[in-house]
Amino acid sequence: MTTGFLGAADHFGYVDLLSEAEKTVLTRLRCFLQDEAEPVLADHWERGETPLFLRDRLAGLDLVDPAEVRGAGESVRPLFLGFRNLEFSRVDGSLAILFGGQAGMFRTVVATGGSEQQLASWDEDIASFRMTGCFALTEPDHGSDIARGVQTEARRDGDGWVLNGAKRWIGNAAFSEYVAVAAKDADDGQVKVFLARADDPGLDITKIEGKTSLRMVHNADIGLRDVRVPETHRLQRINSFADLNRAFETLRPDVVWNATGLQLGLYETVLEYTRKREQFGRPIGGILAGHFGDRIGRKRMLVLSLYLMGGATVLIGLIPTYESIGLWAPALLTVLRLVQGLGVGAEWGGAVTMAVEHAPADKRSL
Ligand SMILES: Cc1cc2nc3c(=O)[nH]c(=O)nc-3n(C[C@H](O)[C@H](O)[C@H](O)COP(=O)(O)OP(=O)(O)OC[C@H]3O[C@@H](n4cnc5c(N)ncnc54)[C@H](O)[C@@H]3O)c2cc1C
């Protein structure tokens, strides 16, 4: 399972870009998601509840700075982080946020904005989930335009700050110890980030009910009324929204990997279904081949499917590189993979149908 663990969906062989150590960690994640997460997801989805106990299990899987990767003398690469997101979203987008809200978003914001001293105190605890947190940027009246729209205000008061305002859609807030609040400094008008404790007086967290998408993610409205945060809990290297943007440079690609993972999961589900689901005497994935098989004959159709598969496979080997023909290379590869898909679908469906139809009646099934 360590090689080719993306299976039939990895048409471009991206898994080969990963090191053996990275594949081992991702395989561990895959096994966990299949064996422990998948069985409980449907029930939690129905109830709109986060399967929080999975976060504790995930914390123990050593996925943040894995020993295997360090042991191989490698560092954690963006490619590995991308595949990690993909793997989560392949199974469930909500789980990606349960893990990523802590290990991705909260940790990245603190790592980007914290001073050396702050990082020395917090980073290890955040990576191991001993210090849990979420990141509160979005507000009720400002989402896409938040860069210029932060209304939550921070006012300097002695050796600390006083926060007032409101945040919305904040993922994981209800079960995080800290809320990293982005607020505008009333003096210089610049955005700064403050680690408030979720149980601080004046900080009020309310679950947003009635969601359908990402239903298991606990999103919250957060009210801040004279919440006091010491200067020691202000991230020292974030003194403007531009500073915060450095965190997004790492976090934005996560969203793309998540979207890719969701599509991968959908593709795998559809593929499996069309292979197994039988209607009109054949798997629905073989309907096309079956239709033409009825018209031109099963044997001819089977031979044609072999040609499609063989021809496309040979041509894939002859595609020039990206350096030689640019975007035509992936475009041709995609078209030929589609032809291969038609070939394999027809071959498999046709072969099964022929085998069943030509078998003696008493040997057609178990
Ligand atoms: C599951 C979930 C978890 C989240 N977790 C967090 C979190 O932990 N912390 C946090 O701070 N926020 C979080 N958010 C909030 C998220 O960042 C915002 O939802 C996002 O920024 C979009 O803002 P909005 O929902 O207000 O949409 P809007 O800004 O109202 O946008 C609505 C639609 O209009 C489109 N649109 C907006 N402006 C334009 C334009 N100029 N041109 C064309 N189209 C446009 C958008 O693409 C979108 O499709 C979360 C949201 C969700 C759904």
Short mmCIF file of C-alpha atoms in Angstrom, two decimals, residues 12-365:
data_model
loop_
_atom_site.label_atom_id
_atom_site.label_comp_id
_atom_site.label_asym_id
_atom_site.label_seq_id
_atom_site.Cartn_x
_atom_site.Cartn_y
_atom_site.Cartn_z
CA PHE A 12 -0.43 11.44 -13.72
CA GLY A 13 1.66 9.43 -11.25
CA TYR A 14 2.01 12.34 -8.82
CA VAL A 15 2.59 9.95 -5.97
CA ASP A 16 6.07 9.32 -7.39
CA LEU A 17 6.99 12.87 -6.38
CA LEU A 18 6.75 11.84 -2.72
CA SER A 19 9.63 10.32 -0.79
CA GLU A 20 9.28 6.89 0.81
CA ALA A 21 9.13 8.50 4.28
CA GLU A 22 6.31 10.81 3.15
CA LYS A 23 4.40 7.90 1.61
CA THR A 24 4.69 5.94 4.85
CA VAL A 25 3.15 8.81 6.85
CA LEU A 26 0.37 9.35 4.32
CA THR A 27 -0.39 5.65 4.25
CA ARG A 28 -0.73 5.72 8.02
CA LEU A 29 -3.20 8.59 7.64
CA ARG A 30 -5.12 6.73 4.92
CA CYS A 31 -5.45 3.61 7.06
CA PHE A 32 -6.68 5.67 10.00
CA LEU A 33 -9.23 7.52 7.88
CA GLN A 34 -10.52 4.30 6.36
CA ASP A 35 -10.58 2.20 9.50
CA GLU A 36 -11.47 4.66 12.26
CA ALA A 37 -12.99 7.77 10.69
CA GLU A 38 -15.17 6.54 7.83
CA PRO A 39 -17.35 4.28 10.00
CA VAL A 40 -18.47 7.19 12.25
CA LEU A 41 -18.82 9.98 9.69
CA ALA A 42 -22.34 9.43 8.35
CA ASP A 43 -23.85 9.45 11.84
CA HIS A 44 -22.01 12.66 12.82
CA TRP A 45 -22.98 14.27 9.52
CA GLU A 46 -26.66 13.51 10.20
CA ARG A 47 -26.42 15.12 13.62
CA GLY A 48 -24.22 18.02 12.47
CA GLU A 49 -21.72 17.20 15.20
CA THR A 50 -17.93 17.24 15.03
CA PRO A 51 -16.38 13.83 15.83
CA LEU A 52 -14.02 15.52 18.27
CA PHE A 53 -12.54 12.28 19.59
CA LEU A 54 -10.95 11.86 16.15
CA ARG A 55 -8.91 15.01 16.73
CA ASP A 56 -7.31 13.39 19.78
CA ARG A 57 -6.52 10.30 17.72
CA LEU A 58 -5.14 12.43 14.88
CA ALA A 59 -2.93 14.31 17.33
CA GLY A 60 -1.26 11.00 18.17
CA LEU A 61 -0.61 10.02 14.54
CA ASP A 62 2.50 12.22 14.24
CA LEU A 63 1.34 13.97 11.06
CA VAL A 64 2.69 17.47 11.71
CA ASP A 65 6.45 16.99 11.84
CA PRO A 66 6.63 13.21 11.37
CA ALA A 67 9.48 11.18 12.84
CA GLU A 68 9.87 9.21 9.58
CA VAL A 69 10.45 12.39 7.59
CA ARG A 70 12.92 13.78 10.11
CA GLY A 71 14.59 10.37 10.40
CA ALA A 72 15.17 10.32 6.64
CA GLY A 73 16.99 13.66 6.94
CA GLU A 74 14.14 15.44 5.12
CA SER A 75 12.12 18.47 6.12
CA VAL A 76 8.35 18.80 5.88
CA ARG A 77 7.72 19.97 2.32
CA PRO A 78 4.73 21.91 0.96
CA LEU A 79 4.13 18.93 -1.34
CA PHE A 80 3.70 16.64 1.65
CA LEU A 81 1.37 19.15 3.33
CA GLY A 82 -0.65 19.31 0.12
CA PHE A 83 -1.02 15.56 -0.08
CA ARG A 84 -1.97 15.50 3.59
CA ASN A 85 -4.84 17.90 2.89
CA LEU A 86 -5.81 15.96 -0.20
CA GLU A 87 -5.92 12.73 1.77
CA PHE A 88 -8.19 14.24 4.45
CA SER A 89 -10.56 15.81 1.93
CA ARG A 90 -10.65 12.63 -0.16
CA VAL A 91 -12.48 11.06 2.77
CA ASP A 92 -14.23 14.10 4.24
CA GLY A 93 -13.88 17.88 3.86
CA SER A 94 -14.98 18.51 7.46
CA LEU A 95 -12.19 16.33 8.83
CA ALA A 96 -9.72 18.37 6.77
CA ILE A 97 -10.86 21.46 8.69
CA LEU A 98 -10.90 19.71 12.06
CA PHE A 99 -7.21 18.89 11.60
CA GLY A 100 -6.17 21.78 9.34
CA GLY A 101 -7.76 24.49 11.49
CA GLN A 102 -5.25 23.60 14.18
CA ALA A 103 -2.18 22.17 12.41
CA GLY A 104 -2.51 24.41 9.35
CA MET A 105 -4.29 27.67 10.09
CA PHE A 106 -3.68 28.30 13.80
CA ARG A 107 -0.12 26.99 13.75
CA THR A 108 0.79 28.92 10.58
CA VAL A 109 -0.62 32.22 11.84
CA VAL A 110 1.27 31.86 15.12
CA ALA A 111 4.45 30.71 13.35
CA THR A 112 4.25 33.63 10.92
CA GLY A 113 3.49 36.25 13.52
CA GLY A 114 5.07 35.05 16.73
CA SER A 115 8.39 36.35 18.05
CA GLU A 116 11.20 33.84 18.61
CA GLN A 117 10.29 33.77 22.28
CA GLN A 118 6.61 33.19 21.57
CA LEU A 119 7.40 30.41 19.12
CA ALA A 120 9.74 28.76 21.61
CA SER A 121 6.90 28.71 24.17
CA TRP A 122 4.04 27.68 21.89
CA ASP A 123 4.99 25.99 18.63
CA GLU A 124 5.72 22.52 19.98
CA ASP A 125 2.54 22.51 22.03
CA ILE A 126 0.49 23.63 19.03
CA ALA A 127 2.04 20.97 16.76
CA SER A 128 1.21 18.28 19.33
CA PHE A 129 -2.32 19.67 19.93
CA ARG A 130 -1.56 20.28 23.62
CA MET A 131 -2.35 23.95 22.96
CA THR A 132 -5.41 24.12 20.72
CA GLY A 133 -6.56 27.15 18.80
CA CYS A 134 -8.45 28.64 15.89
CA PHE A 135 -8.06 31.78 13.81
CA ALA A 136 -10.78 34.45 13.81
CA LEU A 137 -10.55 36.83 10.87
CA THR A 138 -13.93 36.87 9.08
CA GLU A 139 -16.64 39.18 10.45
CA PRO A 140 -20.43 39.30 10.00
CA ASP A 141 -20.19 42.16 7.50
CA HIS A 142 -16.83 41.36 5.93
CA GLY A 143 -15.74 38.09 4.30
CA SER A 144 -14.04 38.35 0.89
CA ASP A 145 -13.23 42.01 1.53
CA ILE A 146 -11.86 41.49 5.03
CA ALA A 147 -8.40 42.87 4.11
CA ARG A 148 -9.88 46.36 4.23
CA GLY A 149 -12.88 45.51 6.33
CA VAL A 150 -11.68 44.49 9.80
CA GLN A 151 -14.01 46.27 12.23
CA THR A 152 -13.03 44.50 15.44
CA GLU A 153 -11.05 46.98 17.44
CA ALA A 154 -8.08 46.63 19.80
CA ARG A 155 -7.32 49.45 22.20
CA ARG A 156 -4.05 49.61 24.12
CA ASP A 157 -4.61 49.65 27.88
CA GLY A 158 -1.54 49.52 30.15
CA ASP A 159 0.38 46.29 29.56
CA GLY A 160 -2.43 44.78 27.54
CA TRP A 161 -5.21 45.34 25.05
CA VAL A 162 -8.99 45.50 25.13
CA LEU A 163 -10.86 43.89 22.21
CA ASN A 164 -14.37 44.73 21.00
CA GLY A 165 -16.22 43.46 17.94
CA ALA A 166 -17.62 40.33 16.30
CA LYS A 167 -16.31 37.41 14.25
CA ARG A 168 -18.29 34.92 12.16
CA TRP A 169 -17.82 31.46 10.63
CA ILE A 170 -14.88 30.65 12.88
CA GLY A 171 -14.09 26.96 12.53
CA ASN A 172 -13.25 24.80 15.58
CA ALA A 173 -13.77 27.76 17.96
CA ALA A 174 -16.02 25.87 20.38
CA PHE A 175 -13.37 23.31 21.27
CA SER A 176 -10.23 25.43 21.07
CA GLU A 177 -8.37 26.79 24.05
CA TYR A 178 -7.25 29.94 22.20
CA VAL A 179 -8.84 32.19 19.59
CA ALA A 180 -6.32 34.13 17.47
CA VAL A 181 -8.31 37.32 16.87
CA ALA A 182 -7.42 39.72 14.07
CA ALA A 183 -8.30 43.25 15.22
CA LYS A 184 -7.55 46.79 14.12
CA ASP A 185 -5.37 48.84 16.44
CA ALA A 186 -7.45 51.94 17.32
CA ASP A 187 -4.27 54.07 17.36
CA ASP A 188 -2.51 53.27 14.09
CA GLY A 189 -5.40 51.59 12.21
CA GLN A 190 -3.28 48.49 11.45
CA VAL A 191 -4.39 44.87 11.84
CA LYS A 192 -2.78 42.92 14.68
CA VAL A 193 -3.41 39.43 16.03
CA PHE A 194 -4.19 38.61 19.66
CA LEU A 195 -4.39 35.20 21.33
CA ALA A 196 -7.47 35.46 23.51
CA ARG A 197 -8.48 32.53 25.68
CA ALA A 198 -11.82 31.01 24.68
CA ASP A 199 -13.01 31.27 28.31
CA ASP A 200 -11.92 34.92 28.74
CA PRO A 201 -14.67 37.11 30.25
CA GLY A 202 -16.50 38.97 27.46
CA LEU A 203 -15.72 36.37 24.79
CA ASP A 204 -18.90 34.66 23.68
CA ILE A 205 -18.94 31.69 21.27
CA THR A 206 -22.22 30.57 19.62
CA LYS A 207 -22.54 27.67 17.20
CA ILE A 208 -23.96 28.47 13.75
CA GLU A 209 -26.75 25.94 13.21
CA GLY A 210 -28.48 24.58 10.12
CA LYS A 211 -25.54 24.14 7.74
CA THR A 212 -25.54 21.57 4.95
CA SER A 213 -22.06 22.04 3.48
CA LEU A 214 -19.17 21.01 5.72
CA ARG A 215 -21.90 20.08 8.12
CA MET A 216 -19.62 18.49 10.68
CA VAL A 217 -17.45 21.61 11.03
CA HIS A 218 -18.41 23.56 14.10
CA ASN A 219 -18.57 27.16 12.87
CA ALA A 220 -19.12 29.90 15.39
CA ASP A 221 -20.21 33.46 15.83
CA ILE A 222 -17.86 35.11 18.32
CA GLY A 223 -18.77 38.22 20.24
CA LEU A 224 -15.98 40.23 21.90
CA ARG A 225 -16.95 42.68 24.59
CA ASP A 226 -14.08 44.32 26.49
CA VAL A 227 -11.98 41.17 26.23
CA ARG A 228 -8.56 41.76 27.83
CA VAL A 229 -5.46 40.24 26.26
CA PRO A 230 -1.91 40.83 27.61
CA GLU A 231 0.76 42.23 25.26
CA THR A 232 2.64 38.94 25.71
CA HIS A 233 -0.23 37.30 23.79
CA ARG A 234 -0.11 39.66 20.82
CA LEU A 235 1.76 38.14 17.87
CA GLN A 236 4.74 40.43 17.71
CA ARG A 237 5.57 40.14 14.01
CA ILE A 238 2.11 41.01 12.67
CA ASN A 239 1.78 44.77 12.45
CA SER A 240 -0.37 45.09 9.33
CA PHE A 241 -2.60 43.04 7.07
CA ALA A 242 0.38 42.69 4.72
CA ASP A 243 2.22 40.84 7.51
CA LEU A 244 -0.77 38.54 7.93
CA ASN A 245 -0.73 37.86 4.20
CA ARG A 246 2.55 35.96 4.69
CA ALA A 247 0.52 33.32 6.52
CA PHE A 248 -1.99 33.14 3.66
CA GLU A 249 0.80 32.43 1.18
CA THR A 250 1.05 29.04 2.88
CA LEU A 251 -2.63 28.62 3.72
CA ARG A 252 -4.23 29.43 0.36
CA PRO A 253 -2.70 26.43 -1.47
CA ASP A 254 -4.26 24.24 1.26
CA VAL A 255 -7.68 25.24 -0.05
CA VAL A 256 -6.77 24.09 -3.56
CA TRP A 257 -5.46 20.76 -2.25
CA ASN A 258 -8.67 20.34 -0.27
CA ALA A 259 -10.76 20.98 -3.38
CA THR A 260 -8.67 18.45 -5.31
CA GLY A 261 -9.12 15.89 -2.53
CA LEU A 262 -12.90 16.33 -2.62
CA GLN A 263 -12.93 15.74 -6.37
CA LEU A 264 -10.70 12.71 -5.98
CA GLY A 265 -13.05 11.21 -3.40
CA LEU A 266 -16.01 11.84 -5.68
CA TYR A 267 -14.23 10.26 -8.65
CA GLU A 268 -13.33 7.15 -6.67
CA THR A 269 -16.89 6.79 -5.38
CA VAL A 270 -18.40 7.13 -8.85
CA LEU A 271 -15.87 4.73 -10.36
CA GLU A 272 -16.61 2.06 -7.80
CA TYR A 273 -20.33 2.50 -8.15
CA THR A 274 -20.38 2.25 -11.95
CA ARG A 275 -18.33 -0.92 -11.75
CA LYS A 276 -20.59 -2.59 -9.23
CA ARG A 277 -24.08 -1.29 -9.97
CA GLU A 278 -25.84 -3.52 -12.51
CA GLN A 279 -28.83 -2.39 -14.55
CA PHE A 280 -30.28 -4.03 -17.67
CA GLY A 281 -28.00 -7.01 -17.05
CA ARG A 282 -24.68 -5.20 -17.00
CA PRO A 283 -22.69 -2.78 -14.84
CA ILE A 284 -23.79 0.77 -15.68
CA GLY A 285 -20.14 1.59 -16.39
CA GLY A 286 -20.41 -0.81 -19.34
CA ILE A 287 -23.57 0.69 -20.85
CA LEU A 288 -21.71 2.37 -23.74
CA ALA A 289 -19.75 -0.74 -24.67
CA GLY A 290 -22.87 -2.83 -24.22
CA HIS A 291 -24.89 -0.61 -26.55
CA PHE A 292 -22.34 -0.80 -29.36
CA GLY A 293 -21.72 -4.45 -28.58
CA ASP A 294 -25.39 -5.14 -29.36
CA ARG A 295 -25.05 -3.33 -32.68
CA ILE A 296 -21.70 -4.48 -34.06
CA GLY A 297 -21.21 -7.66 -32.05
CA ARG A 298 -19.61 -8.30 -28.69
CA LYS A 299 -16.44 -9.78 -30.09
CA ARG A 300 -15.76 -6.81 -32.34
CA MET A 301 -16.45 -4.44 -29.48
CA LEU A 302 -14.04 -6.32 -27.25
CA VAL A 303 -11.33 -6.22 -29.92
CA LEU A 304 -11.98 -2.49 -30.44
CA SER A 305 -11.62 -1.87 -26.71
CA LEU A 306 -8.28 -3.70 -26.73
CA TYR A 307 -7.12 -1.47 -29.59
CA LEU A 308 -8.29 1.64 -27.75
CA MET A 309 -6.39 0.63 -24.64
CA GLY A 310 -3.26 -0.52 -26.45
CA GLY A 311 -3.17 2.41 -28.90
CA ALA A 312 -3.68 5.04 -26.19
CA THR A 313 -1.04 3.43 -23.97
CA VAL A 314 1.55 3.42 -26.77
CA LEU A 315 0.75 7.03 -27.67
CA ILE A 316 1.13 8.10 -24.02
CA GLY A 317 4.67 6.77 -24.16
CA LEU A 318 5.32 8.95 -27.23
CA ILE A 319 4.01 12.27 -25.87
CA PRO A 320 6.79 14.88 -25.96
CA THR A 321 7.72 16.52 -22.68
CA TYR A 322 6.28 19.73 -21.26
CA GLU A 323 9.62 21.44 -22.07
CA SER A 324 9.16 20.61 -25.79
CA ILE A 325 5.48 21.33 -26.41
CA GLY A 326 4.31 23.16 -23.29
CA LEU A 327 0.68 22.82 -22.26
CA TRP A 328 -0.05 20.46 -25.15
CA ALA A 329 1.74 17.74 -23.15
CA PRO A 330 -0.76 17.58 -20.24
CA ALA A 331 -3.65 18.23 -22.66
CA LEU A 332 -2.68 15.24 -24.85
CA LEU A 333 -2.11 13.11 -21.78
CA THR A 334 -5.58 13.96 -20.48
CA VAL A 335 -7.23 13.06 -23.81
CA LEU A 336 -5.33 9.78 -24.08
CA ARG A 337 -6.17 8.90 -20.48
CA LEU A 338 -9.84 9.44 -21.35
CA VAL A 339 -9.44 7.06 -24.32
CA GLN A 340 -7.75 4.56 -22.00
CA GLY A 341 -10.66 4.96 -19.60
CA LEU A 342 -13.15 4.19 -22.40
CA GLY A 343 -10.98 1.24 -23.40
CA VAL A 344 -10.72 -0.26 -19.94
CA GLY A 345 -14.39 0.37 -19.22
CA ALA A 346 -15.46 -1.32 -22.46
CA GLU A 347 -12.98 -4.15 -22.11
CA TRP A 348 -13.98 -4.99 -18.58
CA GLY A 349 -17.73 -4.61 -19.08
CA GLY A 350 -17.63 -6.41 -22.44
CA ALA A 351 -15.55 -9.27 -21.11
CA VAL A 352 -17.84 -9.79 -18.12
CA THR A 353 -20.96 -9.68 -20.28
CA MET A 354 -19.51 -12.14 -22.79
CA ALA A 355 -18.34 -14.48 -20.06
CA VAL A 356 -21.78 -14.48 -18.44
CA GLU A 357 -23.70 -14.84 -21.69
CA HIS A 358 -21.57 -17.71 -22.99
CA ALA A 359 -21.33 -19.61 -19.73
CA PRO A 360 -23.69 -22.60 -19.24
CA ALA A 361 -26.77 -21.57 -17.26
CA ASP A 362 -25.69 -23.49 -14.17
CA LYS A 363 -22.24 -21.88 -14.11
CA ARG A 364 -23.14 -18.21 -14.50
CA SER A 365 -22.75 -17.38 -10.88
#
